[in-house]
């Protein structure tokens, strides 16, 4: 037994070390789930489903479709659990990849369905006190609309890098491209976003310093 | 700096706003996902305890189920029927079973070769 932890094993021989006193890793939870522990599924859902849902929401821009994608991605995680090899890759990386592929499938089915930046409602006239909060929402909405204008791969790279906070190597693994390609996609994506949002500087409270 | 560069905006403000607008997982979605997990576990447990099919069942499945078995039985019955009661245009194999002259003797072979030239 490893120092300071116990080993979760399964009938296939897969094991994952679960440190005592610390939250178990995604790996360990997945092995526990594969061994029949329903509680592990609840923990994994709390950890991973918001990420899948968040990425799907930002890539697709549609609440209902994002929910469907998150549910399907998690379903594939449950079905894949018995075959998971702990320590070979991160569960979150696997889930991000599946989520993006599902998003891509949906976008292929509805080419040209994203909202145009001009279609997004103007930011509401803020009242005293709530102004900052409303402006933040308006900026987030404007960014979401501008993201919708980007080519798929640029949008995915920008969302993973700047909204999910992943590293370039991790994004490269998720998107199955080189790190240099990730850097190129995010740079081009940011440039396009910046141009798209430059026309709304004043209404979104942006000031050049 | 070009004119287009001057029009570019600092995106950090927008990214920061979007990150603060955390997408909360709808409660109903969380329930559905956990229910999916329970269903997958249940299916797996059922598959684990299901008895292994016997040899006859495996043979039955291997042949392709009842349609294939029925076709095989029909073909066998037709074969037996043709064996016992062949059409008049075909030689009767039963005669070979009771006859001693299954094989051509040497004289018959010589005659046959001579006839063919």
mmCIF file of N, CA, C and O in Angstrom, chain A residues 33 36 38 41-42 45-46 49 53-54 58 67 71 74-75 78-79 82 133 136-137 139-140 143 162 190-191 194-195 198 201 204 206, chain B residues 4-11 13-15 17-21 23-26 29-30 32-34 36-41 43-44:
data_model
loop_
_atom_site.group_PDB
_atom_site.id
_atom_site.type_symbol
_atom_site.label_atom_id
_atom_site.label_comp_id
_atom_site.label_asym_id
_atom_site.label_seq_id
_atom_site.Cartn_x
_atom_site.Cartn_y
_atom_site.Cartn_z
ATOM 1 N N UNK A 33 -16.192 4.262 -9.687
ATOM 2 C CA UNK A 33 -17.468 4.128 -10.405
ATOM 3 C C UNK A 33 -17.504 2.823 -11.207
ATOM 4 O O UNK A 33 -18.508 2.106 -11.194
ATOM 5 N N UNK A 36 -18.597 0.019 -9.347
ATOM 6 C CA UNK A 36 -19.989 -0.022 -8.911
ATOM 7 C C UNK A 36 -20.385 0.981 -7.856
ATOM 8 O O UNK A 36 -21.476 0.872 -7.289
ATOM 9 N N UNK A 38 -21.895 4.179 -6.860
ATOM 10 C CA UNK A 38 -22.745 5.241 -7.398
ATOM 11 C C UNK A 38 -22.331 6.617 -6.885
ATOM 12 O O UNK A 38 -22.433 7.621 -7.600
ATOM 13 N N UNK A 41 -20.040 8.603 -9.001
ATOM 14 C CA UNK A 41 -20.652 9.251 -10.168
ATOM 15 C C UNK A 41 -21.151 10.647 -9.803
ATOM 16 O O UNK A 41 -21.029 11.587 -10.588
ATOM 17 N N UNK A 42 -21.685 10.765 -8.585
ATOM 18 C CA UNK A 42 -22.175 12.079 -8.152
ATOM 19 C C UNK A 42 -21.012 13.060 -8.024
ATOM 20 O O UNK A 42 -21.108 14.212 -8.472
ATOM 21 N N UNK A 45 -19.768 14.025 -11.444
ATOM 22 C CA UNK A 45 -20.728 14.931 -12.084
ATOM 23 C C UNK A 45 -20.533 16.359 -11.582
ATOM 24 O O UNK A 45 -20.519 17.311 -12.368
ATOM 25 N N UNK A 46 -20.373 16.500 -10.257
ATOM 26 C CA UNK A 46 -20.186 17.844 -9.693
ATOM 27 C C UNK A 46 -18.899 18.486 -10.201
ATOM 28 O O UNK A 46 -18.834 19.692 -10.412
ATOM 29 N N UNK A 49 -19.102 17.814 -14.996
ATOM 30 C CA UNK A 49 -20.242 18.212 -15.846
ATOM 31 C C UNK A 49 -20.313 19.732 -16.051
ATOM 32 O O UNK A 49 -20.596 20.173 -17.174
ATOM 33 N N UNK A 53 -20.458 21.376 -19.697
ATOM 34 C CA UNK A 53 -21.590 22.255 -19.997
ATOM 35 C C UNK A 53 -21.106 23.661 -20.365
ATOM 36 O O UNK A 53 -21.605 24.277 -21.315
ATOM 37 N N UNK A 54 -20.119 24.176 -19.628
ATOM 38 C CA UNK A 54 -19.604 25.520 -19.880
ATOM 39 C C UNK A 54 -18.974 25.638 -21.260
ATOM 40 O O UNK A 54 -19.249 26.587 -22.004
ATOM 41 N N UNK A 58 -20.376 27.789 -24.494
ATOM 42 C CA UNK A 58 -19.615 28.868 -25.143
ATOM 43 C C UNK A 58 -19.323 28.559 -26.608
ATOM 44 O O UNK A 58 -19.229 29.465 -27.422
ATOM 45 N N UNK A 67 -26.839 21.592 -22.953
ATOM 46 C CA UNK A 67 -27.263 20.597 -21.951
ATOM 47 C C UNK A 67 -27.225 19.188 -22.548
ATOM 48 O O UNK A 67 -26.772 18.240 -21.908
ATOM 49 N N UNK A 71 -24.783 16.160 -21.226
ATOM 50 C CA UNK A 71 -25.348 14.881 -20.783
ATOM 51 C C UNK A 71 -24.768 13.720 -21.598
ATOM 52 O O UNK A 71 -24.411 12.673 -21.030
ATOM 53 N N UNK A 74 -21.084 13.056 -20.632
ATOM 54 C CA UNK A 74 -20.995 12.348 -19.352
ATOM 55 C C UNK A 74 -21.446 10.892 -19.506
ATOM 56 O O UNK A 74 -20.885 9.989 -18.886
ATOM 57 N N UNK A 75 -22.457 10.674 -20.358
ATOM 58 C CA UNK A 75 -22.916 9.300 -20.596
ATOM 59 C C UNK A 75 -21.784 8.464 -21.192
ATOM 60 O O UNK A 75 -21.579 7.305 -20.826
ATOM 61 N N UNK A 78 -19.431 7.476 -18.492
ATOM 62 C CA UNK A 78 -19.903 6.324 -17.688
ATOM 63 C C UNK A 78 -19.645 5.024 -18.436
ATOM 64 O O UNK A 78 -19.238 4.029 -17.870
ATOM 65 N N UNK A 79 -19.924 5.026 -19.729
ATOM 66 C CA UNK A 79 -19.781 3.784 -20.506
ATOM 67 C C UNK A 79 -18.310 3.415 -20.692
ATOM 68 O O UNK A 79 -17.972 2.244 -20.818
ATOM 69 N N UNK A 82 -15.151 1.357 -17.419
ATOM 70 C CA UNK A 82 -14.456 0.073 -17.196
ATOM 71 C C UNK A 82 -13.171 -0.067 -18.011
ATOM 72 O O UNK A 82 -12.300 -0.856 -17.661
ATOM 73 N N UNK A 133 -22.644 45.361 -12.501
ATOM 74 C CA UNK A 133 -23.107 43.994 -12.743
ATOM 75 C C UNK A 133 -23.718 43.852 -14.145
ATOM 76 O O UNK A 133 -23.445 42.898 -14.877
ATOM 77 N N UNK A 136 -21.059 44.015 -16.798
ATOM 78 C CA UNK A 136 -20.324 42.753 -16.890
ATOM 79 C C UNK A 136 -21.102 41.735 -17.718
ATOM 80 O O UNK A 136 -20.542 41.046 -18.569
ATOM 81 N N UNK A 137 -22.403 41.659 -17.461
ATOM 82 C CA UNK A 137 -23.245 40.740 -18.235
ATOM 83 C C UNK A 137 -23.241 41.122 -19.707
ATOM 84 O O UNK A 137 -23.165 40.257 -20.597
ATOM 85 N N UNK A 139 -20.897 42.681 -21.330
ATOM 86 C CA UNK A 139 -19.600 42.315 -21.922
ATOM 87 C C UNK A 139 -19.530 40.826 -22.200
ATOM 88 O O UNK A 139 -19.039 40.394 -23.248
ATOM 89 N N UNK A 140 -20.000 40.024 -21.244
ATOM 90 C CA UNK A 140 -19.977 38.571 -21.431
ATOM 91 C C UNK A 140 -20.845 38.176 -22.617
ATOM 92 O O UNK A 140 -20.463 37.319 -23.430
ATOM 93 N N UNK A 143 -19.080 39.159 -25.836
ATOM 94 C CA UNK A 143 -17.999 38.206 -26.131
ATOM 95 C C UNK A 143 -18.579 36.921 -26.705
ATOM 96 O O UNK A 143 -18.049 36.360 -27.672
ATOM 97 N N UNK A 162 -8.623 30.828 -22.775
ATOM 98 C CA UNK A 162 -8.898 32.060 -22.035
ATOM 99 C C UNK A 162 -10.133 31.993 -21.137
ATOM 100 O O UNK A 162 -10.288 32.823 -20.255
ATOM 101 N N UNK A 190 -8.120 35.707 -31.158
ATOM 102 C CA UNK A 190 -8.183 36.916 -30.335
ATOM 103 C C UNK A 190 -8.206 38.169 -31.208
ATOM 104 O O UNK A 190 -8.891 39.138 -30.907
ATOM 105 N N UNK A 191 -7.440 38.115 -32.268
ATOM 106 C CA UNK A 191 -7.408 39.272 -33.173
ATOM 107 C C UNK A 191 -8.797 39.505 -33.792
ATOM 108 O O UNK A 191 -9.279 40.628 -33.857
ATOM 109 N N UNK A 194 -11.166 40.810 -31.163
ATOM 110 C CA UNK A 194 -10.895 42.200 -30.853
ATOM 111 C C UNK A 194 -11.508 43.115 -31.911
ATOM 112 O O UNK A 194 -12.114 44.141 -31.598
ATOM 113 N N UNK A 195 -11.366 42.722 -33.157
ATOM 114 C CA UNK A 195 -11.943 43.535 -34.248
ATOM 115 C C UNK A 195 -13.465 43.557 -34.140
ATOM 116 O O UNK A 195 -14.101 44.586 -34.330
ATOM 117 N N UNK A 198 -14.518 45.867 -31.315
ATOM 118 C CA UNK A 198 -14.027 47.245 -31.289
ATOM 119 C C UNK A 198 -15.138 48.247 -31.585
ATOM 120 O O UNK A 198 -15.095 49.385 -31.101
ATOM 121 N N UNK A 201 -17.060 49.532 -28.232
ATOM 122 C CA UNK A 201 -16.259 49.985 -27.088
ATOM 123 C C UNK A 201 -17.063 50.868 -26.135
ATOM 124 O O UNK A 201 -17.109 50.639 -24.928
ATOM 125 N N UNK A 204 -20.072 49.353 -24.196
ATOM 126 C CA UNK A 204 -19.680 48.329 -23.224
ATOM 127 C C UNK A 204 -18.759 48.892 -22.146
ATOM 128 O O UNK A 204 -18.162 48.147 -21.368
ATOM 129 N N UNK A 206 -15.874 50.511 -22.422
ATOM 130 C CA UNK A 206 -14.439 50.318 -22.608
ATOM 131 C C UNK A 206 -13.779 51.655 -22.839
ATOM 132 O O UNK A 206 -14.252 52.488 -23.601
ATOM 133 N N UNK B 4 -5.922 49.648 -38.170
ATOM 134 C CA UNK B 4 -6.685 48.499 -37.680
ATOM 135 C C UNK B 4 -6.183 48.047 -36.314
ATOM 136 O O UNK B 4 -6.962 47.627 -35.459
ATOM 137 N N UNK B 5 -4.870 48.173 -36.085
ATOM 138 C CA UNK B 5 -4.334 47.814 -34.772
ATOM 139 C C UNK B 5 -4.870 48.750 -33.691
ATOM 140 O O UNK B 5 -5.126 48.344 -32.559
ATOM 141 N N UNK B 6 -5.026 50.034 -34.057
ATOM 142 C CA UNK B 6 -5.525 50.993 -33.062
ATOM 143 C C UNK B 6 -6.959 50.666 -32.656
ATOM 144 O O UNK B 6 -7.405 50.991 -31.575
ATOM 145 N N UNK B 7 -7.703 50.005 -33.590
ATOM 146 C CA UNK B 7 -9.096 49.676 -33.289
ATOM 147 C C UNK B 7 -9.218 48.457 -32.386
ATOM 148 O O UNK B 7 -10.293 48.178 -31.863
ATOM 149 N N UNK B 8 -8.131 47.697 -32.239
ATOM 150 C CA UNK B 8 -8.212 46.479 -31.437
ATOM 151 C C UNK B 8 -8.468 46.828 -29.970
ATOM 152 O O UNK B 8 -7.994 47.846 -29.468
ATOM 153 N N UNK B 9 -9.209 45.954 -29.293
ATOM 154 C CA UNK B 9 -9.514 46.198 -27.879
ATOM 155 C C UNK B 9 -8.799 45.153 -27.033
ATOM 156 O O UNK B 9 -8.474 44.064 -27.505
ATOM 157 N N UNK B 10 -8.585 45.525 -25.809
ATOM 158 C CA UNK B 10 -7.998 44.586 -24.863
ATOM 159 C C UNK B 10 -9.088 43.598 -24.450
ATOM 160 O O UNK B 10 -10.127 44.001 -23.901
ATOM 161 N N UNK B 11 -8.856 42.343 -24.727
ATOM 162 C CA UNK B 11 -9.914 41.355 -24.499
ATOM 163 C C UNK B 11 -10.007 40.881 -23.058
ATOM 164 O O UNK B 11 -10.985 40.226 -22.695
ATOM 165 N N UNK B 13 -10.715 42.263 -20.376
ATOM 166 C CA UNK B 13 -11.926 42.739 -19.715
ATOM 167 C C UNK B 13 -13.129 41.847 -20.077
ATOM 168 O O UNK B 13 -13.956 41.519 -19.219
ATOM 169 N N UNK B 14 -13.197 41.450 -21.339
ATOM 170 C CA UNK B 14 -14.308 40.605 -21.784
ATOM 171 C C UNK B 14 -14.160 39.172 -21.253
ATOM 172 O O UNK B 14 -15.130 38.555 -20.821
ATOM 173 N N UNK B 15 -12.932 38.666 -21.311
ATOM 174 C CA UNK B 15 -12.705 37.316 -20.780
ATOM 175 C C UNK B 15 -13.024 37.267 -19.287
ATOM 176 O O UNK B 15 -13.636 36.311 -18.798
ATOM 177 N N UNK B 17 -15.083 39.179 -17.641
ATOM 178 C CA UNK B 17 -16.542 39.240 -17.451
ATOM 179 C C UNK B 17 -17.177 37.889 -17.725
ATOM 180 O O UNK B 17 -18.058 37.442 -16.989
ATOM 181 N N UNK B 18 -16.703 37.213 -18.791
ATOM 182 C CA UNK B 18 -17.283 35.911 -19.146
ATOM 183 C C UNK B 18 -16.976 34.866 -18.080
ATOM 184 O O UNK B 18 -17.815 34.014 -17.759
ATOM 185 N N UNK B 19 -15.758 34.931 -17.515
ATOM 186 C CA UNK B 19 -15.406 33.958 -16.462
ATOM 187 C C UNK B 19 -16.254 34.169 -15.219
ATOM 188 O O UNK B 19 -16.609 33.219 -14.531
ATOM 189 N N UNK B 20 -16.571 35.441 -14.937
ATOM 190 C CA UNK B 20 -17.409 35.715 -13.751
ATOM 191 C C UNK B 20 -18.842 35.230 -13.967
ATOM 192 O O UNK B 20 -19.529 34.877 -13.019
ATOM 193 N N UNK B 21 -19.264 35.249 -15.224
ATOM 194 C CA UNK B 21 -20.612 34.758 -15.529
ATOM 195 C C UNK B 21 -20.560 33.239 -15.592
ATOM 196 O O UNK B 21 -20.660 32.644 -16.653
ATOM 197 N N UNK B 23 -21.219 29.505 -15.746
ATOM 198 C CA UNK B 23 -22.383 28.739 -16.195
ATOM 199 C C UNK B 23 -22.704 27.697 -15.130
ATOM 200 O O UNK B 23 -21.947 26.763 -14.916
ATOM 201 N N UNK B 24 -23.798 27.922 -14.452
ATOM 202 C CA UNK B 24 -24.206 26.995 -13.390
ATOM 203 C C UNK B 24 -24.916 25.816 -14.033
ATOM 204 O O UNK B 24 -25.742 25.984 -14.929
ATOM 205 N N UNK B 25 -24.562 24.626 -13.573
ATOM 206 C CA UNK B 25 -25.191 23.425 -14.111
ATOM 207 C C UNK B 25 -26.656 23.392 -13.663
ATOM 208 O O UNK B 25 -26.926 23.443 -12.464
ATOM 209 N N UNK B 26 -27.581 23.356 -14.600
ATOM 210 C CA UNK B 26 -28.986 23.280 -14.198
ATOM 211 C C UNK B 26 -29.232 22.041 -13.336
ATOM 212 O O UNK B 26 -28.695 20.967 -13.626
ATOM 213 N N UNK B 29 -30.376 19.001 -15.093
ATOM 214 C CA UNK B 29 -29.333 18.331 -15.881
ATOM 215 C C UNK B 29 -28.476 17.449 -14.979
ATOM 216 O O UNK B 29 -28.139 16.320 -15.333
ATOM 217 N N UNK B 30 -28.135 17.972 -13.806
ATOM 218 C CA UNK B 30 -27.321 17.173 -12.873
ATOM 219 C C UNK B 30 -28.053 15.880 -12.499
ATOM 220 O O UNK B 30 -27.458 14.807 -12.469
ATOM 221 N N UNK B 32 -30.292 14.317 -14.263
ATOM 222 C CA UNK B 32 -30.328 13.422 -15.430
ATOM 223 C C UNK B 32 -28.998 12.688 -15.597
ATOM 224 O O UNK B 32 -28.960 11.504 -15.916
ATOM 225 N N UNK B 33 -27.896 13.427 -15.394
ATOM 226 C CA UNK B 33 -26.567 12.817 -15.580
ATOM 227 C C UNK B 33 -26.335 11.728 -14.538
ATOM 228 O O UNK B 33 -25.850 10.634 -14.855
ATOM 229 N N UNK B 34 -26.698 12.015 -13.293
ATOM 230 C CA UNK B 34 -26.520 11.012 -12.233
ATOM 231 C C UNK B 34 -27.427 9.804 -12.490
ATOM 232 O O UNK B 34 -27.038 8.654 -12.254
ATOM 233 N N UNK B 36 -28.324 8.731 -15.426
ATOM 234 C CA UNK B 36 -27.666 7.974 -16.507
ATOM 235 C C UNK B 36 -26.597 7.051 -15.924
ATOM 236 O O UNK B 36 -26.469 5.896 -16.336
ATOM 237 N N UNK B 37 -25.832 7.595 -14.987
ATOM 238 C CA UNK B 37 -24.759 6.804 -14.374
ATOM 239 C C UNK B 37 -25.348 5.584 -13.658
ATOM 240 O O UNK B 37 -24.821 4.469 -13.770
ATOM 241 N N UNK B 38 -26.455 5.797 -12.940
ATOM 242 C CA UNK B 38 -27.094 4.683 -12.227
ATOM 243 C C UNK B 38 -27.583 3.630 -13.217
ATOM 244 O O UNK B 38 -27.459 2.426 -12.970
ATOM 245 N N UNK B 39 -28.114 4.085 -14.343
ATOM 246 C CA UNK B 39 -28.622 3.142 -15.346
ATOM 247 C C UNK B 39 -27.476 2.319 -15.943
ATOM 248 O O UNK B 39 -27.593 1.108 -16.129
ATOM 249 N N UNK B 40 -26.356 2.996 -16.233
ATOM 250 C CA UNK B 40 -25.200 2.285 -16.798
ATOM 251 C C UNK B 40 -24.693 1.239 -15.806
ATOM 252 O O UNK B 40 -24.393 0.100 -16.185
ATOM 253 N N UNK B 41 -24.619 1.627 -14.528
ATOM 254 C CA UNK B 41 -24.171 0.668 -13.503
ATOM 255 C C UNK B 41 -25.119 -0.528 -13.436
ATOM 256 O O UNK B 41 -24.675 -1.679 -13.354
ATOM 257 N N UNK B 43 -27.126 -1.705 -15.758
ATOM 258 C CA UNK B 43 -26.975 -2.552 -16.948
ATOM 259 C C UNK B 43 -25.737 -3.439 -16.827
ATOM 260 O O UNK B 43 -25.748 -4.606 -17.202
ATOM 261 N N UNK B 44 -24.674 -2.847 -16.294
ATOM 262 C CA UNK B 44 -23.415 -3.597 -16.171
ATOM 263 C C UNK B 44 -23.568 -4.732 -15.164
ATOM 264 O O UNK B 44 -23.062 -5.834 -15.363
#
